[in-house]
Amino acid sequence: MSFNLVEFLKSLVSLTVSDYLRELWGNQPWVNVVLDILGVVIISTFCLLIVIFLIWLERKVIARIQRRIGPNRVGGRYGLLQTVADVIKLLIKEDITPMGADKVAYWLAPFLIVMSALMVWAVMPFAPGVIGVDLNIGVFFFLSISSVSVVSLLLAGWGSNNKYALLGAFRSVAQLVSYEVPMILALLVPILLAQSMSTVSIVEAQTVPFLLAAPLAALIFFISSLAETGRTPFDLLEAESEIVAGFHVEYGGMKFGMFFLAEFVNTLFMSGFFATVFLGGYRFFGLERLVIGDGWAIGNLLGLIVFFVKMFAVYFVYIWIRGTLPRVRVDQILNYNWKFLVPVSLALVMVTAVLDILLPATFNDFARAGAHLTANVAIALITVEILRAYARRQRRLTDGGGSGLATAVGDEHVHHDTAVHEPAAAH
Amino acid sequence: MVEQIIFLIISAFTLTMAVIVVTKRNLFHAALALMAAFLGVAGLYVLLDAGFLAAAQLLVYIGAISILVIFAIMMTRRLMQTTEPAFNSQAGFALVTAVIGFGILFWVFYLFREIWPLIPDATVPLASKPELPQEVIRNSVVVMGQSFVDPAIYVLPFEIASVLLLAALVGAIIVAWPKAEDKA
């Protein structure tokens, strides 16, 4: 087979360029190695570059939410180059290692955290057939890598030789390790529904998006992903307006930038993962299977666009929450997780598993989704009822059942600090 | 060939890190080396096409156990002054246990040398392991899950381990439960 420029460009547009090159060069081992390396380079570069846009987007959207204008000086009316300028500033800053720092840990932490933030993208299905590697344990791979990233926080906190950094690391690790539990349990529900842990199989199983079949699981996953990425209302890892920073307080220049970058890459990954697992990923009423002309699979490109639209819709919700919700207290964070999210998600997993077996095999996807939806709603109603009974009991304890108005349970107090600071690099 | 070389590299890495764990006098660095050794073991699992085990190794050993070890070190030692003597009074006892453990492992491999040959093909130096069909690898998680709950295979050990873990959980709660006098 000889090289054909039109065919090559067509395969480039329909995202089947690796298949085309494999056919062109024959199926030799070195071809696969070269293509794999290319894929890694492209995905990592994409993740690193999109952060520049993400930071600009976040600042702009939060500014609009708070009736400000946001960046508008560098790069035209919309401040498009503001983040580029920030990155250059970070790059040319002096690189400081604090006295008495544990050099190995101090230097290793920023690299490890970016590595783990990039590795998880291997199992993200961008479009039909466009995925780093379709592991049969895709979801589990993501969970194990993100649990390893916790190590780098400890390294940073310890290596800085600063008691505030160490306390910050403890705080972060406690939060991340705790919220992993409801996240894993919530992800078990789509795994049960799709009967597979492979991300591609989960997308393919969503004739009805799992958001409709398991809204409660989606909600629990979304809440715990907020906590896992350390975003509002769980951002007391680095509560900018109160305690300056957490585990990375001693880092400056690009080393700080790497923590910052990992945070944004992780958030984008979480949005993409939510879109994949609960919103049907690249699927949009069969559009992703569109083939025109003599077998030109243009649907791949449409699938990619659909995936990106879904991913950024979820990402917008993350920004929206950051712009509107106040921060919770540290005891509330752990109580909320262990006494509320974990029991609810445990009950949800059990009900889903039992229900899925009990449902007759004659049910089609829609009937199955309806049954699961009913179960989800029932669990949600029971949970709300239990919470109301608990709140009533608390009210009776606090003021003997007197006037019901000013009796908000003492625990419910939150910090009234909604002034979300600009996520600009302050270091 | 390539697989064997990768295997040798990963094994050397794992063993080096394991040696560092017991010789490094800075406990925090020893814990880091322990993580690296766990990572090496996960690499061996990947080499054996056991992806689920590799991910479980990462999640459980690095993501949970090592973090717990580091927490324990940080909570119980004076910060940044973690230089400890490499040997304590139990060194001889530990040596005896290690030798016995190694002996038992070796004995088991010797007993089952027909089923699990140590060298796949002794006539070829640096032979690769036998290739598994892709279908087997893809279904490995399903087969593993089913064999855990199959009465003919692993259901008894699985349930015993579950009860043991439950007992440990209950025990941990009882240990951490505030005593009556603490409340007042």
PDB file of C-alpha atoms in Angstrom, chain A residues 126-263:
ATOM      1  CA  PHE A 126     -12.252  10.287  23.695  1.00  0.00           C
ATOM      2  CA  ALA A 127     -14.103   8.828  20.715  1.00  0.00           C
ATOM      3  CA  PRO A 128     -14.883   5.352  19.377  1.00  0.00           C
ATOM      4  CA  GLY A 129     -11.527   3.610  19.147  1.00  0.00           C
ATOM      5  CA  VAL A 130      -9.650   6.673  20.375  1.00  0.00           C
ATOM      6  CA  ILE A 131      -8.334   5.679  23.791  1.00  0.00           C
ATOM      7  CA  GLY A 132      -4.855   5.290  25.239  1.00  0.00           C
ATOM      8  CA  VAL A 133      -5.412   1.690  26.204  1.00  0.00           C
ATOM      9  CA  ASP A 134      -8.728  -0.072  26.751  1.00  0.00           C
ATOM     10  CA  LEU A 135      -7.821  -1.887  29.956  1.00  0.00           C
ATOM     11  CA  ASN A 136     -10.300  -4.468  31.206  1.00  0.00           C
ATOM     12  CA  ILE A 137      -9.867  -2.800  34.613  1.00  0.00           C
ATOM     13  CA  GLY A 138     -10.132   0.795  33.362  1.00  0.00           C
ATOM     14  CA  VAL A 139     -12.111   2.271  36.260  1.00  0.00           C
ATOM     15  CA  PHE A 140     -10.022   0.398  38.793  1.00  0.00           C
ATOM     16  CA  PHE A 141      -6.839   1.649  37.123  1.00  0.00           C
ATOM     17  CA  PHE A 142      -8.033   5.241  37.562  1.00  0.00           C
ATOM     18  CA  LEU A 143      -8.837   4.606  41.239  1.00  0.00           C
ATOM     19  CA  SER A 144      -5.481   3.008  42.002  1.00  0.00           C
ATOM     20  CA  ILE A 145      -3.473   5.724  40.265  1.00  0.00           C
ATOM     21  CA  SER A 146      -5.372   8.489  42.010  1.00  0.00           C
ATOM     22  CA  SER A 147      -4.841   6.778  45.358  1.00  0.00           C
ATOM     23  CA  VAL A 148      -1.106   6.707  44.652  1.00  0.00           C
ATOM     24  CA  SER A 149      -1.118  10.464  44.009  1.00  0.00           C
ATOM     25  CA  VAL A 150      -1.846  10.919  47.725  1.00  0.00           C
ATOM     26  CA  VAL A 151       1.742   9.844  48.380  1.00  0.00           C
ATOM     27  CA  SER A 152       3.103  12.910  46.628  1.00  0.00           C
ATOM     28  CA  LEU A 153       1.162  15.185  48.995  1.00  0.00           C
ATOM     29  CA  LEU A 154       2.853  13.492  51.952  1.00  0.00           C
ATOM     30  CA  LEU A 155       6.220  13.816  50.221  1.00  0.00           C
ATOM     31  CA  ALA A 156       5.643  17.532  49.673  1.00  0.00           C
ATOM     32  CA  GLY A 157       4.449  18.133  53.219  1.00  0.00           C
ATOM     33  CA  TRP A 158       7.287  16.203  54.786  1.00  0.00           C
ATOM     34  CA  GLY A 159      10.020  17.292  52.419  1.00  0.00           C
ATOM     35  CA  SER A 160       9.400  21.021  52.932  1.00  0.00           C
ATOM     36  CA  ASN A 161      10.543  20.885  56.561  1.00  0.00           C
ATOM     37  CA  ASN A 162       7.745  23.208  57.573  1.00  0.00           C
ATOM     38  CA  LYS A 163       5.186  22.357  60.199  1.00  0.00           C
ATOM     39  CA  TYR A 164       2.381  24.127  58.349  1.00  0.00           C
ATOM     40  CA  ALA A 165       3.155  22.214  55.182  1.00  0.00           C
ATOM     41  CA  LEU A 166       3.132  18.969  57.163  1.00  0.00           C
ATOM     42  CA  LEU A 167      -0.170  19.814  58.842  1.00  0.00           C
ATOM     43  CA  GLY A 168      -1.546  20.712  55.422  1.00  0.00           C
ATOM     44  CA  ALA A 169      -0.425  17.357  54.066  1.00  0.00           C
ATOM     45  CA  PHE A 170      -2.122  15.539  56.947  1.00  0.00           C
ATOM     46  CA  ARG A 171      -5.301  17.493  56.327  1.00  0.00           C
ATOM     47  CA  SER A 172      -5.208  16.731  52.598  1.00  0.00           C
ATOM     48  CA  VAL A 173      -4.440  13.064  53.031  1.00  0.00           C
ATOM     49  CA  ALA A 174      -7.230  12.641  55.576  1.00  0.00           C
ATOM     50  CA  GLN A 175      -9.679  14.224  53.167  1.00  0.00           C
ATOM     51  CA  LEU A 176      -8.507  12.426  50.034  1.00  0.00           C
ATOM     52  CA  VAL A 177      -8.304   8.993  51.641  1.00  0.00           C
ATOM     53  CA  SER A 178     -11.754   9.406  53.210  1.00  0.00           C
ATOM     54  CA  TYR A 179     -13.494  10.562  50.053  1.00  0.00           C
ATOM     55  CA  GLU A 180     -11.974   7.742  48.055  1.00  0.00           C
ATOM     56  CA  VAL A 181     -14.358   5.376  49.834  1.00  0.00           C
ATOM     57  CA  PRO A 182     -17.682   6.854  48.622  1.00  0.00           C
ATOM     58  CA  MET A 183     -16.096   7.459  45.216  1.00  0.00           C
ATOM     59  CA  ILE A 184     -15.205   3.789  44.808  1.00  0.00           C
ATOM     60  CA  LEU A 185     -18.616   2.711  46.078  1.00  0.00           C
ATOM     61  CA  ALA A 186     -20.413   5.132  43.753  1.00  0.00           C
ATOM     62  CA  LEU A 187     -18.364   3.921  40.781  1.00  0.00           C
ATOM     63  CA  LEU A 188     -19.348   0.331  41.605  1.00  0.00           C
ATOM     64  CA  VAL A 189     -22.912   1.182  40.535  1.00  0.00           C
ATOM     65  CA  PRO A 190     -22.100   1.947  36.850  1.00  0.00           C
ATOM     66  CA  ILE A 191     -19.705  -1.013  36.904  1.00  0.00           C
ATOM     67  CA  LEU A 192     -22.593  -3.220  38.055  1.00  0.00           C
ATOM     68  CA  LEU A 193     -24.936  -1.758  35.449  1.00  0.00           C
ATOM     69  CA  ALA A 194     -22.428  -2.189  32.619  1.00  0.00           C
ATOM     70  CA  GLN A 195     -21.093  -5.481  34.012  1.00  0.00           C
ATOM     71  CA  SER A 196     -17.581  -4.378  33.131  1.00  0.00           C
ATOM     72  CA  MET A 197     -14.796  -2.210  34.478  1.00  0.00           C
ATOM     73  CA  SER A 198     -13.546  -1.205  31.049  1.00  0.00           C
ATOM     74  CA  THR A 199     -14.352   2.438  30.298  1.00  0.00           C
ATOM     75  CA  VAL A 200     -15.201   1.619  26.689  1.00  0.00           C
ATOM     76  CA  SER A 201     -17.644  -1.113  27.729  1.00  0.00           C
ATOM     77  CA  ILE A 202     -19.250   1.285  30.207  1.00  0.00           C
ATOM     78  CA  VAL A 203     -19.793   3.834  27.423  1.00  0.00           C
ATOM     79  CA  GLU A 204     -21.122   1.170  25.073  1.00  0.00           C
ATOM     80  CA  ALA A 205     -23.541  -0.092  27.756  1.00  0.00           C
ATOM     81  CA  GLN A 206     -25.196   3.320  28.111  1.00  0.00           C
ATOM     82  CA  THR A 207     -28.169   3.102  25.786  1.00  0.00           C
ATOM     83  CA  VAL A 208     -29.748   5.053  28.618  1.00  0.00           C
ATOM     84  CA  PRO A 209     -27.116   7.294  30.234  1.00  0.00           C
ATOM     85  CA  PHE A 210     -26.344   6.069  33.722  1.00  0.00           C
ATOM     86  CA  LEU A 211     -27.167   9.533  35.024  1.00  0.00           C
ATOM     87  CA  LEU A 212     -30.811   8.563  34.510  1.00  0.00           C
ATOM     88  CA  ALA A 213     -30.430   4.989  35.742  1.00  0.00           C
ATOM     89  CA  ALA A 214     -28.408   5.890  38.847  1.00  0.00           C
ATOM     90  CA  PRO A 215     -28.734   9.609  39.640  1.00  0.00           C
ATOM     91  CA  LEU A 216     -27.816   9.040  43.271  1.00  0.00           C
ATOM     92  CA  ALA A 217     -24.553   7.326  42.330  1.00  0.00           C
ATOM     93  CA  ALA A 218     -23.803  10.210  39.964  1.00  0.00           C
ATOM     94  CA  LEU A 219     -24.434  12.729  42.737  1.00  0.00           C
ATOM     95  CA  ILE A 220     -22.238  10.867  45.231  1.00  0.00           C
ATOM     96  CA  PHE A 221     -19.475  10.530  42.654  1.00  0.00           C
ATOM     97  CA  PHE A 222     -19.721  14.206  41.817  1.00  0.00           C
ATOM     98  CA  ILE A 223     -19.537  15.278  45.468  1.00  0.00           C
ATOM     99  CA  SER A 224     -16.604  13.020  46.234  1.00  0.00           C
ATOM    100  CA  SER A 225     -14.817  14.117  43.068  1.00  0.00           C
ATOM    101  CA  LEU A 226     -15.140  17.710  44.306  1.00  0.00           C
ATOM    102  CA  ALA A 227     -13.413  16.610  47.492  1.00  0.00           C
ATOM    103  CA  GLU A 228     -10.820  14.516  45.663  1.00  0.00           C
ATOM    104  CA  THR A 229      -9.756  17.471  43.549  1.00  0.00           C
ATOM    105  CA  GLY A 230      -9.852  19.782  46.564  1.00  0.00           C
ATOM    106  CA  ARG A 231     -12.366  22.207  45.096  1.00  0.00           C
ATOM    107  CA  THR A 232     -15.008  24.306  46.787  1.00  0.00           C
ATOM    108  CA  PRO A 233     -16.815  23.508  49.063  1.00  0.00           C
ATOM    109  CA  PHE A 234     -14.055  21.096  50.113  1.00  0.00           C
ATOM    110  CA  ASP A 235     -11.123  23.410  49.340  1.00  0.00           C
ATOM    111  CA  LEU A 236      -9.842  23.820  52.866  1.00  0.00           C
ATOM    112  CA  LEU A 237      -6.754  21.951  51.693  1.00  0.00           C
ATOM    113  CA  GLU A 238      -5.482  25.353  50.671  1.00  0.00           C
ATOM    114  CA  ALA A 239      -8.289  27.722  51.684  1.00  0.00           C
ATOM    115  CA  GLU A 240      -6.697  30.718  49.985  1.00  0.00           C
ATOM    116  CA  SER A 241      -8.555  33.364  51.944  1.00  0.00           C
ATOM    117  CA  GLU A 242      -7.833  31.894  55.375  1.00  0.00           C
ATOM    118  CA  ILE A 243      -4.659  29.849  55.640  1.00  0.00           C
ATOM    119  CA  VAL A 244      -2.733  30.801  52.481  1.00  0.00           C
ATOM    120  CA  ALA A 245      -1.938  27.240  51.412  1.00  0.00           C
ATOM    121  CA  GLY A 246      -1.538  23.674  52.524  1.00  0.00           C
ATOM    122  CA  PHE A 247       1.112  21.104  51.728  1.00  0.00           C
ATOM    123  CA  HIS A 248       2.718  23.197  48.963  1.00  0.00           C
ATOM    124  CA  VAL A 249       3.320  26.335  51.010  1.00  0.00           C
ATOM    125  CA  GLU A 250       7.105  26.037  50.654  1.00  0.00           C
ATOM    126  CA  TYR A 251       7.078  25.576  46.906  1.00  0.00           C
ATOM    127  CA  GLY A 252       7.721  28.413  44.523  1.00  0.00           C
ATOM    128  CA  GLY A 253       8.194  28.973  40.814  1.00  0.00           C
ATOM    129  CA  MET A 254       7.389  26.170  38.462  1.00  0.00           C
ATOM    130  CA  LYS A 255       7.423  23.552  41.239  1.00  0.00           C
ATOM    131  CA  PHE A 256       4.398  25.304  42.687  1.00  0.00           C
ATOM    132  CA  GLY A 257       3.106  25.556  39.137  1.00  0.00           C
ATOM    133  CA  MET A 258       3.217  21.790  38.824  1.00  0.00           C
ATOM    134  CA  PHE A 259       0.926  21.289  41.820  1.00  0.00           C
ATOM    135  CA  PHE A 260      -1.363  23.909  40.360  1.00  0.00           C
ATOM    136  CA  LEU A 261      -1.295  22.210  36.986  1.00  0.00           C
ATOM    137  CA  ALA A 262      -1.998  18.768  38.450  1.00  0.00           C
ATOM    138  CA  GLU A 263      -5.036  20.205  40.210  1.00  0.00           C
TER     139      GLU A 263
END
